[in-house]
CSV table of C-alpha atoms in Angstrom, one decimal:
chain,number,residue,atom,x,y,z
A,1,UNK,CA,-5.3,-18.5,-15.4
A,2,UNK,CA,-2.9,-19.6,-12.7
A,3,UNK,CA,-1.2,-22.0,-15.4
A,4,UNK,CA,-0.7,-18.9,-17.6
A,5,UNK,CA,2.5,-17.3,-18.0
A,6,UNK,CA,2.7,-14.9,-15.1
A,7,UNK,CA,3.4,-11.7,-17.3
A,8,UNK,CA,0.4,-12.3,-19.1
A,9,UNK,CA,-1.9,-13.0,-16.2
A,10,UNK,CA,-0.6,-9.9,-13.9
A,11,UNK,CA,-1.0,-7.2,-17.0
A,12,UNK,CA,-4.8,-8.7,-17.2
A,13,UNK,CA,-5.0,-8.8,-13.6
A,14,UNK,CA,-4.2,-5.0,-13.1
A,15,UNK,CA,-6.1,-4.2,-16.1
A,16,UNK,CA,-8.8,-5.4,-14.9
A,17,UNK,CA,-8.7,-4.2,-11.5
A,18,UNK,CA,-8.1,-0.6,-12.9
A,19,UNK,CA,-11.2,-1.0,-15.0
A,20,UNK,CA,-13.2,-1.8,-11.7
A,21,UNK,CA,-11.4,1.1,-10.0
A,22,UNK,CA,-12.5,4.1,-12.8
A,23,UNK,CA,-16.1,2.8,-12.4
A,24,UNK,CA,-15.9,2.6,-9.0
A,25,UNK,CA,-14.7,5.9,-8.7
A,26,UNK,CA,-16.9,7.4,-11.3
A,27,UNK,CA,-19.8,6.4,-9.4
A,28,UNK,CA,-18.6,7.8,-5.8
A,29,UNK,CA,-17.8,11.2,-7.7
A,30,UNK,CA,-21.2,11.9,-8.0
A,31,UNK,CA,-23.8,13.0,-5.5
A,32,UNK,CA,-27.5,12.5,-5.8
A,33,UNK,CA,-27.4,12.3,-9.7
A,34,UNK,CA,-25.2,15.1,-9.7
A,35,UNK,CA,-20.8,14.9,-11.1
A,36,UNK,CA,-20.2,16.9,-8.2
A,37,UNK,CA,-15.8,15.3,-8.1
A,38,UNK,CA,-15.5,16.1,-11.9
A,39,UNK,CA,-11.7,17.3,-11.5
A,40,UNK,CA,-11.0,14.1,-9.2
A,41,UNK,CA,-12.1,12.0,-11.7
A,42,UNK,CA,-10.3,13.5,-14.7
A,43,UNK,CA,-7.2,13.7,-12.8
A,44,UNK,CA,-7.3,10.1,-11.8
A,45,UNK,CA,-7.8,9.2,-15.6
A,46,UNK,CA,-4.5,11.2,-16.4
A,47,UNK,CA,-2.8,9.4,-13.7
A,48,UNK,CA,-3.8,5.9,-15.2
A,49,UNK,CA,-2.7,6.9,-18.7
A,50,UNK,CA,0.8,7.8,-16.9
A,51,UNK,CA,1.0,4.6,-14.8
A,52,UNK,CA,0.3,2.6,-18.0
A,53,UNK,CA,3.0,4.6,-19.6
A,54,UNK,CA,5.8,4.1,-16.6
A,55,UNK,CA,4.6,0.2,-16.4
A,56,UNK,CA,5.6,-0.1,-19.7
A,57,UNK,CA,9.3,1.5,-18.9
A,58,UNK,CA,9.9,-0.5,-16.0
A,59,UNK,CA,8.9,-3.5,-17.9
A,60,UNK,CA,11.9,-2.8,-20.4
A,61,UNK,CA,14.1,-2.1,-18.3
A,62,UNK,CA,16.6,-4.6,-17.2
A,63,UNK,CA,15.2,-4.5,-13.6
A,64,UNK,CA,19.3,-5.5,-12.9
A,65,UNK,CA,19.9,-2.2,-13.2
A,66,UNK,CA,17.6,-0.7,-10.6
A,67,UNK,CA,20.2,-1.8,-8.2
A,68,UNK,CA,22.0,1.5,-8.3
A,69,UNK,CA,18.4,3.6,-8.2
A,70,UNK,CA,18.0,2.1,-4.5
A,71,UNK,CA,19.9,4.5,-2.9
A,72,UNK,CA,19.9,8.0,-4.6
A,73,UNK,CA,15.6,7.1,-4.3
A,74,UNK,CA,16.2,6.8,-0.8
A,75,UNK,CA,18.0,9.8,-0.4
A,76,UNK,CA,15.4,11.4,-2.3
A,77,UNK,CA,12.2,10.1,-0.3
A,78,UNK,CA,14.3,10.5,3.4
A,79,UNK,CA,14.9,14.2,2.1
A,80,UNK,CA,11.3,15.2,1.2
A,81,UNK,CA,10.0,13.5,3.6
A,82,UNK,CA,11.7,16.0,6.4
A,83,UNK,CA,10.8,18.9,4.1
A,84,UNK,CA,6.9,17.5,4.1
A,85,UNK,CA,7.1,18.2,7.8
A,86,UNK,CA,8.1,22.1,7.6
A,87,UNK,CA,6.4,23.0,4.3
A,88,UNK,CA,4.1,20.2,3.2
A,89,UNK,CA,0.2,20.7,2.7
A,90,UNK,CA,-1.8,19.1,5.2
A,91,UNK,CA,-5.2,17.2,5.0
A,92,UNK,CA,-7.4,16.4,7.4
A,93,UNK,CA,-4.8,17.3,9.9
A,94,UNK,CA,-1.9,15.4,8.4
A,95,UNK,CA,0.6,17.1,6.8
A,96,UNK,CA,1.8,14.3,3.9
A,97,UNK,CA,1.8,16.0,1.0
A,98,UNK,CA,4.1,18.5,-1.2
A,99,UNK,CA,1.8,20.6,-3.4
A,100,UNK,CA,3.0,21.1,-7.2
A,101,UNK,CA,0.4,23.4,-9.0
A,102,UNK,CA,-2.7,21.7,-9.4
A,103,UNK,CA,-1.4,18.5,-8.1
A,104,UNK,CA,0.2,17.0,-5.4
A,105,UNK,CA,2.9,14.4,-4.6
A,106,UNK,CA,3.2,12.1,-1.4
A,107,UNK,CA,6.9,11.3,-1.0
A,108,UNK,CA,6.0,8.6,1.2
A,109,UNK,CA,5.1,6.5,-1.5
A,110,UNK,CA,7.8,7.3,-3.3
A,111,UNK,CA,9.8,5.9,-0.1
A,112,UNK,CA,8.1,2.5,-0.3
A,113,UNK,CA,9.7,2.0,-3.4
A,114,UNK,CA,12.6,2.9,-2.5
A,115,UNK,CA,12.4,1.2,0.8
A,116,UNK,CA,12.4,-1.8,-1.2
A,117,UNK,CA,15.2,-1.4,-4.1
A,118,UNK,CA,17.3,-0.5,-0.9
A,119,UNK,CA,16.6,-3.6,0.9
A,120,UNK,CA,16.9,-5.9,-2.1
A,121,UNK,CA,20.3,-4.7,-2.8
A,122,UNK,CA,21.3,-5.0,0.4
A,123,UNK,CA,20.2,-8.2,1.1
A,124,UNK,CA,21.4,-9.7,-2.3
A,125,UNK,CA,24.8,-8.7,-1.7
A,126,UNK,CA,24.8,-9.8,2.3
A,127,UNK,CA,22.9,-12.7,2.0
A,128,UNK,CA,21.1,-14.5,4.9
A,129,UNK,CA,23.8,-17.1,4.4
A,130,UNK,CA,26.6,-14.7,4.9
A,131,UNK,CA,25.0,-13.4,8.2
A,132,UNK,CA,24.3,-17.1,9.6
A,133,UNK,CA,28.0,-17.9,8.5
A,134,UNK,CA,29.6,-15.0,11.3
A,135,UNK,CA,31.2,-17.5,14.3
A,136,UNK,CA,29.3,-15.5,16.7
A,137,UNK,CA,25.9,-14.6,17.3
A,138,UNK,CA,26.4,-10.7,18.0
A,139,UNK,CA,27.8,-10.5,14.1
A,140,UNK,CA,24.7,-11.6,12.8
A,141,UNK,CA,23.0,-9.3,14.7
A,142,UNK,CA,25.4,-6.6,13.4
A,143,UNK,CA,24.6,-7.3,10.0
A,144,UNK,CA,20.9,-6.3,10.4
A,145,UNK,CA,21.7,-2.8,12.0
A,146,UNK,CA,22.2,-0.9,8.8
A,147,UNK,CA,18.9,-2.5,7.0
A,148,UNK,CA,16.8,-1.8,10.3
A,149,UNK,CA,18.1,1.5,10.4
A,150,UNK,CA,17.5,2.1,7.1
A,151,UNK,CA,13.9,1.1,7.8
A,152,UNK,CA,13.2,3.0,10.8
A,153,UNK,CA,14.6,6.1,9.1
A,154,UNK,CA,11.6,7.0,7.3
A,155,UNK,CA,8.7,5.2,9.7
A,156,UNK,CA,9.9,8.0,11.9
A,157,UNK,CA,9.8,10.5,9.6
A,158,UNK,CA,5.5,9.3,9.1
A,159,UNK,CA,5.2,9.0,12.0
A,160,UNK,CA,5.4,12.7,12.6
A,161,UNK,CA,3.4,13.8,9.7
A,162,UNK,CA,1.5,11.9,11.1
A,163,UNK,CA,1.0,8.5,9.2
A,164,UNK,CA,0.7,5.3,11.4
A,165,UNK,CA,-0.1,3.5,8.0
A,166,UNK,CA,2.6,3.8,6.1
A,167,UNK,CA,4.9,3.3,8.9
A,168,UNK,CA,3.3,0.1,9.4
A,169,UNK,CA,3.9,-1.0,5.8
A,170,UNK,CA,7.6,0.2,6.0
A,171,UNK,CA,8.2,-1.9,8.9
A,172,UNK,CA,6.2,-5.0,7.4
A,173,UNK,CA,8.2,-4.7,3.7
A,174,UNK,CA,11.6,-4.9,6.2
A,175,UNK,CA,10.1,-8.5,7.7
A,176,UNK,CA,9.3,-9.9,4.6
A,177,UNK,CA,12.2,-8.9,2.5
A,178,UNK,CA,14.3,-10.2,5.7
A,179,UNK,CA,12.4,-13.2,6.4
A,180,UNK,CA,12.8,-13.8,2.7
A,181,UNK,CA,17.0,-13.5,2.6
A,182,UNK,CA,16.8,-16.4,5.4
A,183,UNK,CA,17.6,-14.1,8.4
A,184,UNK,CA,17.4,-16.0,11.4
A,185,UNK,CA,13.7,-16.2,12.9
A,186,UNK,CA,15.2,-15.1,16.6
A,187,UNK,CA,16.3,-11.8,15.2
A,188,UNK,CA,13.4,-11.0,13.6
A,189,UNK,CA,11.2,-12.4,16.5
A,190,UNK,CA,13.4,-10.3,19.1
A,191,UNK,CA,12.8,-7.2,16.8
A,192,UNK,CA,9.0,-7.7,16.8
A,193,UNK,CA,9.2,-8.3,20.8
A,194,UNK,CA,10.9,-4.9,21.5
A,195,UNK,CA,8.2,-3.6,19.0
A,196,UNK,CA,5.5,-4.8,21.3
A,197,UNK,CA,7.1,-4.0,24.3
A,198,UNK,CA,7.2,-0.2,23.1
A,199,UNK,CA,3.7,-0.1,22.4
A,200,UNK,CA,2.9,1.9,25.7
A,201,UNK,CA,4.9,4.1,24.5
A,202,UNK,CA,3.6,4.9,21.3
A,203,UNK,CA,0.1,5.5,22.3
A,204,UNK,CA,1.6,8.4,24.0
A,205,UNK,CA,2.9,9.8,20.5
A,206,UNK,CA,-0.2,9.3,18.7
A,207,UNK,CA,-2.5,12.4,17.7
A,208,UNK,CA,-6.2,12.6,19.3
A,209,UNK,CA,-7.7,11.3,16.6
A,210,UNK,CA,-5.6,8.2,15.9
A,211,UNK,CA,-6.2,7.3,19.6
A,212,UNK,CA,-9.7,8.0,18.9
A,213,UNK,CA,-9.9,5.4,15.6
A,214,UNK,CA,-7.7,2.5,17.5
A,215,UNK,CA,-10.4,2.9,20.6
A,216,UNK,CA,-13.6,3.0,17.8
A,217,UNK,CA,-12.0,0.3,16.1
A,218,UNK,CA,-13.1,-1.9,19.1
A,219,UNK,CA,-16.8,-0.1,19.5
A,220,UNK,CA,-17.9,2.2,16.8
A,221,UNK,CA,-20.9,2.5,18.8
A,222,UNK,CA,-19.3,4.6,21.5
A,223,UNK,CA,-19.2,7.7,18.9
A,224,UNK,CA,-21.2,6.9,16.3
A,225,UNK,CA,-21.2,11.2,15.1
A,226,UNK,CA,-17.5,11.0,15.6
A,227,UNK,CA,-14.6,9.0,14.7
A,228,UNK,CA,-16.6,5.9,14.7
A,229,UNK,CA,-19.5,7.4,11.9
A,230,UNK,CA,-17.5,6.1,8.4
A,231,UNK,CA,-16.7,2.5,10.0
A,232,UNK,CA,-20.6,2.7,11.0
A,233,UNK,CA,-21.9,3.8,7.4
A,234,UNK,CA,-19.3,1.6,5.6
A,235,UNK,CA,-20.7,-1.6,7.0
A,236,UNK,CA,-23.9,-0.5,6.1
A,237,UNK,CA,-23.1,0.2,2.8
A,238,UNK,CA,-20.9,-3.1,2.7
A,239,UNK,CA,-24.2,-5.0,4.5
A,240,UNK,CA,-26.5,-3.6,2.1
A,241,UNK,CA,-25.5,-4.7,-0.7
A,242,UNK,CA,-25.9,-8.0,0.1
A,243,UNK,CA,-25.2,-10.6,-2.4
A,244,UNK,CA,-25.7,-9.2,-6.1
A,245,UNK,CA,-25.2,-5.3,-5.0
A,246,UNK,CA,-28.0,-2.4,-5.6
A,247,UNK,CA,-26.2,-1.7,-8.8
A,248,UNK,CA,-23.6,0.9,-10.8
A,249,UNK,CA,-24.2,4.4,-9.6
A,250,UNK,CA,-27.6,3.0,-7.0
A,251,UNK,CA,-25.6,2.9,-4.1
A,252,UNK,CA,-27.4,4.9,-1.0
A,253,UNK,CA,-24.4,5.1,1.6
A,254,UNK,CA,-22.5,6.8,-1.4
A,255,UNK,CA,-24.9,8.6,-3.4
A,256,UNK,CA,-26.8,10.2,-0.7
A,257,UNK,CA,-23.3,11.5,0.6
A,258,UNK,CA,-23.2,8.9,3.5
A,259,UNK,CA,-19.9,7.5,3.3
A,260,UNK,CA,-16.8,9.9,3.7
A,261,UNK,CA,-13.8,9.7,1.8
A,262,UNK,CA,-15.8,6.9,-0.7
A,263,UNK,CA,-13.1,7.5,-3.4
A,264,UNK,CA,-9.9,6.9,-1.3
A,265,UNK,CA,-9.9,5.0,2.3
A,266,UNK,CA,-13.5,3.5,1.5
A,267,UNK,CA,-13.8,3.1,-2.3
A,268,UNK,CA,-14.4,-0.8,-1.5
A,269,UNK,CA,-17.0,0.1,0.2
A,270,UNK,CA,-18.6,1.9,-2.3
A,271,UNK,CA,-17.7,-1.6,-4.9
A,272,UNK,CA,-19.5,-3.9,-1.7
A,273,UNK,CA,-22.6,-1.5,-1.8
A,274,UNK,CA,-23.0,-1.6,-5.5
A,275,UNK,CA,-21.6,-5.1,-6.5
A,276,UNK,CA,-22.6,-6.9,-3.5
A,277,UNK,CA,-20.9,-9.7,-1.9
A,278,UNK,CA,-20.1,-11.6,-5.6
A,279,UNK,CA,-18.3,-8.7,-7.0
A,280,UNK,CA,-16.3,-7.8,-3.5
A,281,UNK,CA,-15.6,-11.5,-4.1
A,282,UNK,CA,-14.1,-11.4,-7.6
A,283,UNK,CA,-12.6,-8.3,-6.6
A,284,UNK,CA,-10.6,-9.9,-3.4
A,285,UNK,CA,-10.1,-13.1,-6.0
A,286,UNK,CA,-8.2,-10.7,-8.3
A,287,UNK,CA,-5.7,-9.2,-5.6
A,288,UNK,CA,-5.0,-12.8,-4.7
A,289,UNK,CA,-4.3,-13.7,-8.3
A,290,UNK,CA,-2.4,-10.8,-8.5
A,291,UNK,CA,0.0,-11.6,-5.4
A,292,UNK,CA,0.1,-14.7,-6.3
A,293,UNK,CA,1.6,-14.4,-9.8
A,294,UNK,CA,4.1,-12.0,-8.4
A,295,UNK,CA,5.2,-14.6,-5.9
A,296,UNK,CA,5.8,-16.8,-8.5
A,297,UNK,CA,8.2,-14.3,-10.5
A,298,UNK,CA,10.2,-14.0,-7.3
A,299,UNK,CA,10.1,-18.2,-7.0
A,300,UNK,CA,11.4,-18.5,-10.3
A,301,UNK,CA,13.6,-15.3,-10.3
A,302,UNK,CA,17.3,-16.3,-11.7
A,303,UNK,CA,19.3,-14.3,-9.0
A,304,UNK,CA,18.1,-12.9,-5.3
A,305,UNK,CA,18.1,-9.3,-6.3
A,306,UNK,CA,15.3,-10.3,-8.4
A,307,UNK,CA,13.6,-12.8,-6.1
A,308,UNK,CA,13.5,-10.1,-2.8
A,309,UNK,CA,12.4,-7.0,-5.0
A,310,UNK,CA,9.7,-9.1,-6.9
A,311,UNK,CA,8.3,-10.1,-3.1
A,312,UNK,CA,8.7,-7.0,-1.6
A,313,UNK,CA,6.0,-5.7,-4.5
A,314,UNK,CA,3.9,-8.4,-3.6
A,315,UNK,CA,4.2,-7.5,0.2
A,316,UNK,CA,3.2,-4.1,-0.5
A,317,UNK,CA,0.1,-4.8,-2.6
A,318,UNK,CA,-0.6,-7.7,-0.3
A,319,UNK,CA,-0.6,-5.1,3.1
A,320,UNK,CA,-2.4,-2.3,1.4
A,321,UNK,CA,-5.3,-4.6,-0.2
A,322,UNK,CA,-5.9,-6.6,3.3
A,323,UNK,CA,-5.5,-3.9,5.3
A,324,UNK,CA,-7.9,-1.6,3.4
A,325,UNK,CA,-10.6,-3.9,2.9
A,326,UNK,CA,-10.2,-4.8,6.5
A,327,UNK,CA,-10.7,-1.3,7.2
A,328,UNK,CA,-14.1,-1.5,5.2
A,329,UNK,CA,-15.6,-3.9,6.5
A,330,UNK,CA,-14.3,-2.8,10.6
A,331,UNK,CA,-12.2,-6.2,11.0
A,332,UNK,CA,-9.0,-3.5,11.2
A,333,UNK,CA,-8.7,0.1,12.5
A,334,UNK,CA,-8.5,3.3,10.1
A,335,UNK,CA,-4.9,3.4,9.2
A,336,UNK,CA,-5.8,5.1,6.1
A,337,UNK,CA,-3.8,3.2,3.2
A,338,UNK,CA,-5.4,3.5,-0.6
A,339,UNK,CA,-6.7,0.2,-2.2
A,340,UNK,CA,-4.0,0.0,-4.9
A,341,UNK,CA,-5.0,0.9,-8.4
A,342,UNK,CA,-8.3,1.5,-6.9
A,343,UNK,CA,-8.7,4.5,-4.7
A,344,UNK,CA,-8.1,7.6,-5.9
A,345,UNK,CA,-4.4,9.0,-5.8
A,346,UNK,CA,-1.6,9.6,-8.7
A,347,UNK,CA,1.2,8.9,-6.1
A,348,UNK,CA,0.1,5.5,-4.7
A,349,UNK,CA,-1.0,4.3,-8.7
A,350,UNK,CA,2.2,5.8,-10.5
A,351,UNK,CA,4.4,4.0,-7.5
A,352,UNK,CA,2.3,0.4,-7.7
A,353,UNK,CA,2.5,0.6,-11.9
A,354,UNK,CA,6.0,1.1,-11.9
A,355,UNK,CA,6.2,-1.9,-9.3
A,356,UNK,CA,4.7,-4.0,-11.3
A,357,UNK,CA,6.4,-3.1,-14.9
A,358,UNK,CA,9.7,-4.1,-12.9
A,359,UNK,CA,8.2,-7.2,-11.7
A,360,UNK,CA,7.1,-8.1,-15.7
A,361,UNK,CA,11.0,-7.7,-16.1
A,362,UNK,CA,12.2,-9.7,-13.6
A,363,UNK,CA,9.6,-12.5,-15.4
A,364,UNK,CA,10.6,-11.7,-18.2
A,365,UNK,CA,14.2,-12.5,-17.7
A,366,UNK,CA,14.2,-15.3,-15.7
């Protein structure tokens, strides 16, 4: 498979891993026997049949083109990402979402695509060349302002809904797509330092409750009824499956109603419990293929427009899948970010299909 041509291998990649996903999510939509999420499920089908149908768009579209969509996207996510904070509906105490009838739309999904035709373009035209080549040190640094302020732009803007996730992966798509353009590493490396150093005081911005998962992160065990219950019953579920799994639609943690949000944040727990340790395996095989081949469009990409957009997809995939799984299995704190194309969500899978249809582009015209 990794000799294959990488179009081929990502469309069977995806497939596949959206296959696993409607299972996976079919089983933790029902309750003791019971379809107790019908509408969840149906909706998550719709969104599939759309995602299939953007992915195939993006993948004729000359992905050259997507250039000139950076910006007016950008404008578009920055824009509803204020108005999420005045009118948005919130969940579980964030306030994330813009409700449109029966469905609802997260723009800051929407932003990480943007995030990343914004930085592209920027970076293709102002190359890391062109920033080395300034006689003095200061003008390289000028030259990453505007990119790191377009960045931070809308990691504020989550971080006030609030949504420490996403402003992590905003801030992790800048490094890549940076490191990437051949920025210089002391920039970068100064930029994650004053990170660190602020870190005192951003605990002081965080909500109750995301203090509360950073400290159960460390010790479930000191509120094991609280905010440290769903890292508890997730290992369990995880643990329990041991090697081979219990089986489609035979997992306790899930079925007895256990495990919270099983068909979002913890759907791969749900997969560990039923599939065991060999399908959580394959499953974490197929994101690496996945990454992989999308890594290797970017390598052979004919210009850097194409080589920095192709590997900023695979730097969001790549964050969301460890993170999430690292989640599951309590190696990483709650940060709440979807498995892509496997937890349940028509923002998230719409965004990551139309991703990767522009990344079968970029292939396809290298």
């Amino acid at each position: 498979m990794m000799t294959a041509r990488p179009q081929k291998v990502i469309v069977i990649v995806v497939f596949l891993i959206l296959f696993f996903g409607i299972l996976c999510l079919f089983s933790s939509c029902h309750q003791k026997g019971e379809f107790v999420k019908k509408d969840i499920f149906v909706k998550q089908l719709l969104w599939v049949g759309v995602g299939w149908g953007v992915l195939l768009l993006a993948s004729r579209h000359d992905y050259r083109s997507f250039k000139g969509w950076g910006v007016p996207l950008y404008v578009v996510s920055v824009v509803t990402l204020a108005h999420v904070l005045f009118s948005g509906r919130a969940i579980m105490g964030a306030q994330r979402w813009i409700s449109l009838g029966e469905f609802s739309f997260q723009p800051s999904e929407l932003g990480k695509f943007a995030l990343i035709l914004v930085l592209a373009g920027y970076f293709s035209i102002k190359t890391g060349e062109e920033l080395q080549a300034q006689p003095q040190s200061l003008g390289c640094f000028r030259g990453l302002l505007l990119p790191l302020g377009i960045t931070l732009l809308p990691t504020g803007l989550v971080l006030l809904q609030p949504d420490l996730g996403t402003a992590i992966v905003y801030l992790f798509i800048f490094a890549t797509i940076a490191f990437l353009a051949e920025v210089r590493l002391r920039y970068l490396a100064g930029a994650a330092v004053a990170g660190l150093a602020s870190l005192p005081l951003f605990w002081h911005v965080l909500k109750d409750y995301q203090r509360s998962r950073l400290l159960v992160f460390l010790n479930p065990n000191i509120d094991p009824l609280g905010a440290g219950y769903t890292i508890i019953q997730s290992k369990i579920a995880i643990g329990s499956g041991r090697f081979f799994g219990k089986g489609w639609m035979s997992g306790t943690q899930s079925q007895l109603n256990f495990l919270a949000e099983r068909h979002t944040d913890f759907i791969f727990s749900v997969w560990g419990e039923e599939w065991g340790f060999l399908g959580s395996f394959f499953l974490v095989v197929m994101y690496a293929i996945l990454i992989i081949m999308i890594l290797r469009v970017a390598a052979l990409s004919r210009d850097i427009f194409g080589r920095l957009l192709a590997a900023g997809v695979a730097a969001l995939i790549f964050f969301h899948a460890f993170i999430n799984v690292a989640m599951n299995i309590g190696m990483s704190p709650v940060v709440g970010l979807p498995l892509p194309f496997m937890s349940y969500g028509g923002s998230s899978l719409v965004i990551n299909m139309a991703a990767i249809g522009i990344v079968l582009n970029i292939a396809r015209q290298k």
